[in-house]
Short mmCIF file of C-alpha atoms in Angstrom, two decimals:
data_model
loop_
_atom_site.label_atom_id
_atom_site.label_comp_id
_atom_site.label_asym_id
_atom_site.label_seq_id
_atom_site.Cartn_x
_atom_site.Cartn_y
_atom_site.Cartn_z
CA UNK A 191 10.09 17.50 2.95
CA UNK A 192 7.84 13.88 2.88
CA UNK A 193 5.78 13.35 -0.42
CA UNK A 194 2.97 12.17 2.20
CA UNK A 195 3.26 13.31 5.55
CA UNK A 196 0.94 11.87 8.73
CA UNK A 197 0.73 12.26 11.95
CA UNK A 198 1.82 8.30 13.27
CA UNK A 199 0.17 8.56 16.01
CA UNK A 200 -0.99 6.63 18.07
CA UNK A 201 -4.65 8.22 19.02
CA UNK A 202 -6.46 6.49 21.75
CA UNK A 203 -9.91 6.59 21.74
CA UNK A 204 -13.19 5.43 23.94
CA UNK A 205 -16.06 3.82 21.39
CA UNK A 206 -18.31 5.77 20.06
CA UNK A 207 -15.69 8.90 19.84
CA UNK A 208 -15.26 11.27 16.74
CA UNK A 209 -11.36 11.04 15.56
CA UNK A 210 -9.70 13.23 12.35
CA UNK A 211 -6.89 12.26 10.79
CA UNK A 212 -4.82 14.68 8.63
CA UNK A 213 -2.73 13.89 6.28
CA UNK A 214 -0.24 16.78 3.85
CA UNK A 215 1.46 15.94 0.03
CA UNK A 216 3.66 17.51 -0.83
CA UNK A 217 3.25 17.23 -4.98
CA UNK A 218 0.48 19.84 -5.92
CA UNK A 219 -0.17 18.36 -9.41
CA UNK A 220 -1.12 15.21 -7.21
CA UNK A 221 -4.10 13.72 -9.54
CA UNK A 222 -6.03 10.90 -6.67
CA UNK A 223 -6.13 10.38 -3.13
CA UNK A 224 -6.83 7.72 -1.16
CA UNK A 225 -7.26 6.11 2.55
CA UNK A 226 -6.23 2.74 3.20
CA UNK A 227 -7.18 0.88 6.69
CA UNK A 228 -4.01 -1.93 7.25
CA UNK A 229 -4.82 -4.02 10.70
CA UNK A 230 -1.31 -5.43 11.84
CA UNK A 231 0.92 -7.23 9.64
CA UNK A 232 -2.30 -7.45 7.04
CA UNK A 233 -2.10 -5.66 3.06
CA UNK A 234 -3.75 -2.23 3.01
CA UNK A 235 -7.36 -2.03 1.94
CA UNK A 236 -8.92 0.35 0.13
CA UNK A 237 -11.07 2.36 2.36
CA UNK A 238 -13.00 5.30 0.32
CA UNK A 239 -11.13 7.44 -2.66
CA UNK A 240 -10.84 11.11 -1.70
CA UNK A 241 -13.14 13.99 -3.94
CA UNK A 242 -13.08 17.13 -4.27
CA UNK A 243 -16.29 17.61 -3.15
CA UNK A 244 -15.46 15.71 -0.21
CA UNK A 245 -17.65 12.21 0.11
CA UNK A 246 -19.35 9.82 2.65
CA UNK A 247 -19.75 6.40 3.76
CA UNK A 248 -21.01 5.86 6.72
CA UNK A 249 -19.37 6.35 9.41
CA UNK A 250 -16.04 7.64 7.27
CA UNK A 251 -15.90 11.03 5.87
CA UNK A 252 -12.94 12.37 4.04
CA UNK A 253 -12.57 15.88 2.66
CA UNK A 254 -9.62 17.35 0.22
CA UNK A 255 -8.31 20.73 0.03
CA UNK A 256 -6.39 21.36 -3.12
CA UNK A 257 -5.09 24.60 -2.27
CA UNK A 258 -3.33 23.50 1.05
CA UNK A 259 -3.01 20.40 -0.01
CA UNK A 260 -4.36 18.27 2.75
CA UNK A 261 -6.75 15.39 3.00
CA UNK A 262 -8.84 14.49 6.27
CA UNK A 263 -10.76 11.61 7.05
CA UNK A 264 -13.05 12.06 10.17
CA UNK A 265 -14.32 8.71 11.81
CA UNK A 266 -17.70 9.15 13.58
CA UNK A 267 -19.04 6.81 17.07
CA UNK A 268 -15.71 5.11 16.70
CA UNK A 269 -15.76 1.03 17.16
CA UNK A 270 -13.44 -1.41 18.75
CA UNK A 271 -13.22 -2.86 14.95
CA UNK A 272 -11.34 0.43 13.49
CA UNK A 273 -8.58 -0.55 15.52
CA UNK A 274 -5.92 -0.60 12.88
CA UNK A 275 -3.34 2.30 11.35
CA UNK A 276 -4.97 4.84 8.05
CA UNK A 277 -2.75 5.42 5.13
CA UNK A 278 -2.84 8.28 3.43
CA UNK A 279 -2.47 7.62 -0.28
CA UNK A 280 -1.41 10.01 -2.88
CA UNK A 281 -1.33 9.47 -6.69
CA UNK A 282 2.19 11.20 -8.01
CA UNK A 283 3.47 11.67 -11.18
CA UNK A 284 2.74 9.20 -13.87
CA UNK A 285 0.36 7.34 -11.61
CA UNK A 286 2.53 6.19 -9.16
CA UNK A 287 1.45 6.14 -5.70
CA UNK A 288 2.64 7.45 -2.72
CA UNK A 289 1.98 6.42 0.66
CA UNK A 290 2.35 8.19 3.69
CA UNK A 291 3.70 6.03 6.93
CA UNK A 292 0.33 5.81 8.62
CA UNK A 293 -1.64 6.86 11.40
CA UNK A 294 -2.26 4.64 13.90
CA UNK A 295 -5.83 4.27 15.95
CA UNK A 296 -6.81 2.59 19.42
CA UNK A 297 -10.65 2.65 19.75
CA UNK A 298 -10.96 1.34 23.38
CA UNK A 299 -14.03 0.43 25.69
CA UNK B 56 -12.29 -4.13 -5.97
CA UNK B 57 -9.54 -6.76 -8.10
CA UNK B 58 -8.83 -10.19 -6.59
CA UNK B 59 -5.12 -10.43 -5.53
CA UNK B 60 -3.81 -13.63 -4.89
CA UNK B 61 -0.22 -13.59 -3.47
CA UNK B 62 1.99 -16.74 -1.96
CA UNK B 63 3.52 -17.67 -0.09
CA UNK B 64 2.44 -15.56 3.12
CA UNK B 65 5.34 -16.07 4.95
CA UNK B 66 8.14 -17.70 4.25
CA UNK B 67 11.79 -18.04 6.29
CA UNK B 68 14.76 -19.03 4.49
CA UNK B 69 18.11 -19.26 5.02
CA UNK B 70 21.17 -16.31 3.99
CA UNK B 71 22.19 -16.74 0.50
CA UNK B 72 19.60 -18.60 -1.15
CA UNK B 73 16.72 -17.49 -3.54
CA UNK B 74 12.93 -16.93 -2.37
CA UNK B 75 10.62 -16.69 -4.58
CA UNK B 76 6.81 -14.62 -4.73
CA UNK B 77 4.32 -15.03 -7.18
CA UNK B 78 0.93 -12.86 -7.41
CA UNK B 79 -1.77 -13.58 -9.35
CA UNK B 80 -4.65 -10.92 -10.60
CA UNK B 81 -7.90 -13.78 -10.31
CA UNK B 82 -10.79 -11.37 -12.25
CA UNK B 83 -9.07 -9.74 -14.89
CA UNK B 84 -5.97 -9.73 -16.93
CA UNK B 85 -3.75 -6.90 -15.23
CA UNK B 86 -0.59 -5.64 -18.23
CA UNK B 87 1.11 -4.29 -14.83
CA UNK B 88 1.90 -5.06 -11.35
CA UNK B 89 3.26 -3.30 -8.66
CA UNK B 90 5.63 -4.91 -6.32
CA UNK B 91 6.06 -2.54 -2.62
CA UNK B 92 8.23 -3.53 0.27
CA UNK B 93 7.37 -2.71 3.69
CA UNK B 94 9.35 -2.18 6.62
CA UNK B 95 8.18 -2.46 10.45
CA UNK B 96 6.60 1.20 11.19
CA UNK B 97 7.73 2.19 8.00
CA UNK B 98 4.79 3.27 4.81
CA UNK B 99 4.93 0.93 1.80
CA UNK B 100 7.82 1.48 -0.98
CA UNK B 101 7.44 1.24 -4.48
CA UNK B 102 10.21 -1.48 -5.52
CA UNK B 103 9.38 -1.93 -9.40
CA UNK B 104 6.46 -1.84 -11.41
CA UNK B 105 5.85 -4.95 -13.65
CA UNK B 106 4.93 -4.95 -16.80
CA UNK B 107 3.67 -8.39 -18.95
CA UNK B 108 5.87 -9.47 -22.05
CA UNK B 109 8.60 -6.71 -21.28
CA UNK B 110 11.39 -5.50 -18.74
CA UNK B 111 10.05 -4.56 -15.03
CA UNK B 112 11.09 -1.42 -13.91
CA UNK B 113 12.91 -0.44 -10.96
CA UNK B 114 13.02 2.26 -8.62
CA UNK B 115 15.86 4.16 -8.00
CA UNK B 116 18.16 2.41 -5.32
CA UNK B 117 16.50 -0.97 -5.68
CA UNK B 118 18.78 -3.35 -7.40
CA UNK B 119 17.70 -5.49 -10.20
CA UNK B 120 19.67 -8.05 -10.13
CA UNK B 121 18.81 -8.71 -6.90
CA UNK B 122 15.25 -8.34 -6.85
CA UNK B 123 13.84 -10.18 -10.09
CA UNK B 124 10.51 -10.03 -11.65
CA UNK B 125 9.02 -11.55 -14.15
CA UNK B 126 5.54 -10.83 -15.91
CA UNK B 127 5.28 -13.40 -18.10
CA UNK B 128 1.47 -13.56 -18.38
CA UNK B 129 -1.69 -11.26 -17.82
CA UNK B 130 -2.27 -12.88 -14.80
CA UNK B 131 0.92 -13.52 -12.97
CA UNK B 132 3.98 -11.59 -11.90
CA UNK B 133 6.66 -13.00 -10.16
CA UNK B 134 9.73 -11.72 -7.81
CA UNK B 135 12.59 -13.22 -7.00
CA UNK B 136 15.12 -12.45 -4.24
CA UNK B 137 17.93 -13.75 -4.88
CA UNK B 138 21.06 -14.66 -2.59
CA UNK B 139 18.33 -12.97 0.38
CA UNK B 140 20.57 -11.63 3.48
CA UNK B 141 18.85 -10.60 6.61
CA UNK B 142 18.39 -6.76 5.86
CA UNK B 143 16.32 -8.43 3.07
CA UNK B 144 13.53 -9.62 5.93
CA UNK B 145 10.23 -7.58 4.89
CA UNK B 146 6.65 -7.88 4.02
CA UNK B 147 6.70 -7.85 0.08
CA UNK B 148 2.91 -7.36 -1.56
CA UNK B 149 1.74 -6.90 -4.87
CA UNK B 150 -0.57 -4.58 -6.17
CA UNK B 151 -2.70 -3.99 -9.54
CA UNK B 152 -4.56 -0.85 -10.07
CA UNK B 153 -8.33 -0.87 -10.41
CA UNK B 154 -10.11 -1.43 -13.88
CA UNK B 155 -9.37 0.00 -17.04
CA UNK B 156 -5.90 0.57 -15.69
CA UNK B 157 -6.63 3.89 -15.25
CA UNK B 158 -3.38 5.58 -13.46
CA UNK B 159 -6.01 7.39 -11.09
CA UNK B 160 -8.10 4.16 -10.26
CA UNK B 161 -7.38 2.97 -6.80
CA UNK B 162 -4.51 -0.20 -5.97
CA UNK B 163 -5.99 -3.75 -4.68
CA UNK B 164 -3.25 -5.82 -2.79
CA UNK B 165 -2.11 -9.34 -2.44
CA UNK B 166 -2.07 -10.28 0.97
CA UNK B 167 1.40 -9.64 0.86
CA UNK B 168 4.74 -11.75 1.67
CA UNK B 169 6.56 -11.52 5.07
CA UNK B 170 10.13 -12.71 4.04
CA UNK B 171 12.42 -13.35 7.19
CA UNK B 172 15.55 -14.27 6.12
CA UNK B 173 18.04 -15.97 9.03
#
């Protein structure tokens, strides 16, 4: 089993749609969690950290379920510019970051 | 967030030659930097942890003699791919952790270097 698993997609959604991504992790001792966005042939950029109580940043909402060991990202009112690959990142043992393979989102007109 | 500059952004080299990639932390002193590699449609894989003033720590399966890391100052780490072969063609990215160096802080990445070995 992979340490961090994501549905690779692609998710094709129309502009204005709401889309949700899930991510599961295997190490129950993981301490911190992040969502990154990666555009084609570019470096990953931090989208948001994920807190136990859940957190929201504009159109983006992240949730963490420690009992089930999954993280989610909800994007509301999708825009064309949201098209990218979304990486689930887990801080595992001794501060090592483990990346999921990413979920590709394509927002269309 | 931290500003990380990586150079070059892309390089094409002949098989058997060596390539050096630089990673600079522009706005704070980074005692630790991280080097990742990403093959197409795959996740970022940590290659090694670069430690200022001491030897790098390599992940299992990464050849330390092939991927030479030097972290001579608090703002610069270099990765040299020695005797490059086509299978080394990949996207190499460096990163630093956030302020304070806590193990729980987010990572900030350089722009990445796309290496093509022909």
